[in-house]
Amino acid sequence: MPRFSSEKDLESYRHKVAAGRAPDRRAVAVCAGTGCKAFGSAKLLPVFEAELAKASLKGKIELRATGCHGFCERGPLVLIFPAGRLYTKVKPEDVPEIVREDLAGGRVVERLLYRDPVSGKAYEKEEDIPFYMHQQRLVLKNNGLLDPASLDDYLALGGYRALAKAFAMGPEKVLEEVKKSGLRGRGGAGFWTGRKWEICRAAPGPDKVIICNADEGDPGAFMDRSVIEGNPHSVLEGMLIGAFAIGASTGCVYIRQEYPLAVERLGRAVAAAREAGLLGENILGSGFAFDLRIYRGGGAFVCGEESAMIASIEGRRGVPRRRPPYPAQSGLWGRPTNINNVETWANVPWIIDRGADWYRAIGTEKSTGTKIFSLVGKVNNTGLVEVPMGISLRQIVFDIGGGIPGGKKFKAVQTGGPSGGCLPASKLDIPVDFDTLVREGAMMGSGGMIVMDESTCMVDVARYFLNFLKFESCGNCTSCRDGLYQLHRLFTDIAEGRGSEHTLELVEELARTVKATSLCALGSTAVNPVESTLKYFREEILAHVRDRRCPAKVCKALITYTINDKCNGCTLCAKRCPQQAITGTVKKLHVIDQKKCIKCGICLDVCKQDAVWVE
Amino acid sequence: MAIRIFIDEQEVKAEPGESVLMVARRAGFDIPALCYHEAVESIGACRLCLVEVRSGARPGISTSCNMKAEDGLRISTDSPEIRRDRATNLELLLLRAPGSPVLRELAARWGVRPRLQPPPDAGIANCILCELCVRVCAALGHNALAAVGRGEKKRVGPAFGKPAEGCVGCGACLSVCPTRCIVMKDTPAARTIWGQSFEFHRCQVCGQPVITEKHRAFAIAKRGLPEDYYDVCEPCKQSQASQRFASVVW
Ligand SMILES: Cc1cc2nc3c(=O)[nH]c(=O)nc-3n(C[C@H](O)[C@H](O)[C@H](O)COP(=O)(O)O)c2cc1C
Ligand code: FES
């Protein structure tokens, strides 16, 4: 890798790399994201290598390990270029067939194609699969196309062109462009990124710092991880452009320890950028100097909060402090500091490269661009989805997610991570943008999206999130620490049949104070799951407290299992009951001893006669 | 350069950056506060010193101990919301420290009666986890105490749960503890605190304990005091001085 000392250097090298890569060249891309790796995708590469050699295709077909494609659930994924054909759940024993049939013979291996779980229809091309078809991929666009370990790959796709352009524009123009783009922070509150940069730029103090927030503490979220794993240079380029606009010479990436692959790939990207002169002194001959360090966090949720993160980087206990002063006034090591989320940074090169007007055209007026969601729960297609802002929840859940499995009914979608809110079916048509979600009692958060079906109990859901949040509360302030503890306890009372309408009054009173007086946003947003549940699913909660009934049949204390006369006396349930609570002889009606029953549900699962009844 | 802030519509002078709580108290406003001490940095733990900000870009309820005075700031110290939230936070604290006279007095004054179940004990009965002890201990240079754990499992005490090397038995932690929950026992021979025993250095005149031996060694080394500085207790020093004075005069 040469060291670029000017934009001209960079461009001539890019030409050289691109010239060797005809757009229609043949390639096999094996996903090496964490999800596919967990399914064993790493084992595919050596087999492909051997099989390609055997078929004398070595050198004619490029073999590539790429970042996450977002459809992890169907992994390991293999993409065949230039056709764009997607094979799912590929095992090492499938590889010879792919090489023989597809690569050598030009025949599609039907059995490995994605099949729609509902219609059964098989799809050949990745882009035609409903999961992908309704997405608009920008930040994730190049994830499947490049090898994250290769700076050449990134350069061939236009990488660091935006940086060179930014240097030519000068910091003020870059700042204006980002402001004009309407970009808002993807990490939580949706603050205007350009405005934030401007405040930090204007703050007195020569030694400014920028931080990339890669703590990603929401359970089940993995968009930031996938961006870093799949396209680490895009984050670096965004940070470089931001640092230039703000006038910062130091950068930090705060990334959680539990992301070893992301840490490794980012570390490699940083080393490669340094070697190429894209980090360090006098970058591309612009006179601008910038370098960054990677800090690994211990995985505390609260350390994603900016002031706690700063404390953690400084080597103190990760506890938030009151803002103001904001990081832009006094942040890391007392210096003016600008913090943005991974996805926010990764949007920046697009804005500078294509221009604010192009970017603004995506999304809505006040929420521009795309947003990556991690779509999980009771939905047919789970994974990472990147959609234009303003798309409806229904499109995400039904068109992209393929609806609810098992013919069950949709009940709620929880957006915004643990401190987001649960929206009911009546809100399925609202546009997904920062302000609408907040108005409806949920939030964008960093992009968690959990789909729930009719078998989900909303008391149970609220209790689950409260449990997470009380556990993750730093414990510093009374309202958050003890308020959440008590809220969780009250919801446990409701779930276990000890609740009354007085319990609900206490819940509402506590929630108000926790929201109004907690020191940081962990506490003040922690009541969202409670408040949205009270707002949209009040009847269900009342059923718990008034009638001691759990309509979704989830809360164990409020349900009973009985066996009805459909029982043909097969004895299966009695054999499998871990409590020996079921009695009955062969071909006779069985009975559950309610005193012994622990409501584990095994009898319900094993009964073939549909004779176990839950009430 | 003095600035002006407005507390309940009354103009009050302050230094920029001063704690709003301190400014308000100096001007005679009664704002309850448990985790505040002007000698150490505020962490806003107890959530009782609530006021309502009525100026600037972010109006609303906030704690005053860790709010810095800025020119033109307008706050009010009382409103139905403030009273409601203070009462709820007090209730939460009272569940942790039912035996604290200060909390009980506030509860009686505000008509607060706990309706909830107490959280698990923080290891020390009546501790409200405000960390004043930790902060004061650090400010004095001992660093014998720390906060550990998250959520309702948070604890304060000697770091790693073992008797702390830095502890000199000075008792400053207890002197600032709002609920007086730290257990310190003095006998004529020694002081016991945080699981350690400290022998007293005694007054050579009256024999009363003056300071723990370990604290004496720390203070002499740190502050460069003469070796015999703690050999006579303050009362005896005073009576010695007045005797000397008398012998000179008469
Ligand atoms: C409890 C808590 C956890 C947070 N966790 C994250 C996180 O994991 N990742 C993140 O980017 N922002 C997180 N944030 C938001 C950050 O404090 C900050 O607003 C954000 O990183 C700013 O970047 P942005 O403007 O690009 O969104 C969290 C905030 C709170 C209160
Ligand atoms: S005195 Fe301000 S929060 Fe305790």
XYZ file of N, CA and C in Angstrom, chain A residues 11 22 24 65 69 81 115 182 184 205 305 351 360 369 399 401 415 420 451 518 544 558 562 567 575 589:
78
model
N -6.166 9.347 -6.124
C -6.993 9.075 -7.300
C -6.273 8.163 -8.296
N -13.126 -5.438 -13.270
C -14.250 -5.222 -14.177
C -15.534 -5.366 -13.379
N -18.225 -6.640 -14.108
C -18.906 -7.923 -14.274
C -18.002 -9.101 -13.929
N -14.343 -12.658 1.615
C -15.078 -12.702 2.890
C -15.590 -11.301 3.154
N -24.590 -9.105 5.902
C -25.613 -8.742 4.919
C -26.949 -8.441 5.590
N -21.492 -13.382 -7.661
C -21.464 -12.209 -8.547
C -20.967 -12.612 -9.926
N -36.445 -19.261 0.338
C -37.841 -19.537 0.066
C -38.700 -18.757 1.040
N -29.522 17.820 6.949
C -30.547 17.460 7.926
C -30.218 16.201 8.694
N -29.435 13.692 11.456
C -29.651 13.682 12.902
C -29.006 12.444 13.492
N -10.857 26.627 22.852
C -9.974 25.507 23.206
C -9.426 24.899 21.940
N -24.075 6.288 27.466
C -24.465 7.673 27.722
C -23.201 8.505 27.688
N -22.944 12.070 2.452
C -23.428 13.455 2.357
C -22.421 14.328 1.618
N -30.854 14.738 1.250
C -32.157 15.195 1.749
C -33.324 14.543 1.032
N -32.533 10.869 5.247
C -31.657 9.700 5.114
C -32.350 8.395 5.477
N -43.944 -6.064 5.030
C -43.324 -6.223 3.711
C -41.904 -6.768 3.832
N -40.356 -7.686 6.928
C -40.295 -8.748 7.924
C -41.132 -9.961 7.563
N -40.156 -0.134 19.682
C -39.030 0.517 19.001
C -38.202 1.288 20.014
N -37.468 2.227 24.905
C -38.424 2.670 23.895
C -39.835 2.379 24.355
N -40.806 -7.221 17.403
C -42.196 -7.465 17.032
C -42.793 -8.482 18.013
N -34.730 12.071 37.164
C -33.517 11.268 37.057
C -32.381 12.095 36.491
N -55.204 -8.023 34.579
C -54.322 -8.631 35.576
C -54.718 -8.217 36.995
N -51.202 -16.429 37.116
C -52.593 -16.128 36.788
C -53.206 -17.120 35.813
N -55.318 -27.225 32.493
C -56.225 -28.344 32.765
C -56.267 -29.228 31.516
N -58.668 -35.592 25.663
C -57.581 -36.482 26.085
C -57.932 -37.933 25.743
N -45.868 -38.690 31.479
C -44.465 -39.116 31.459
C -43.509 -37.934 31.436
N -58.914 -40.406 30.887
C -58.691 -38.966 30.998
C -57.649 -38.662 32.082
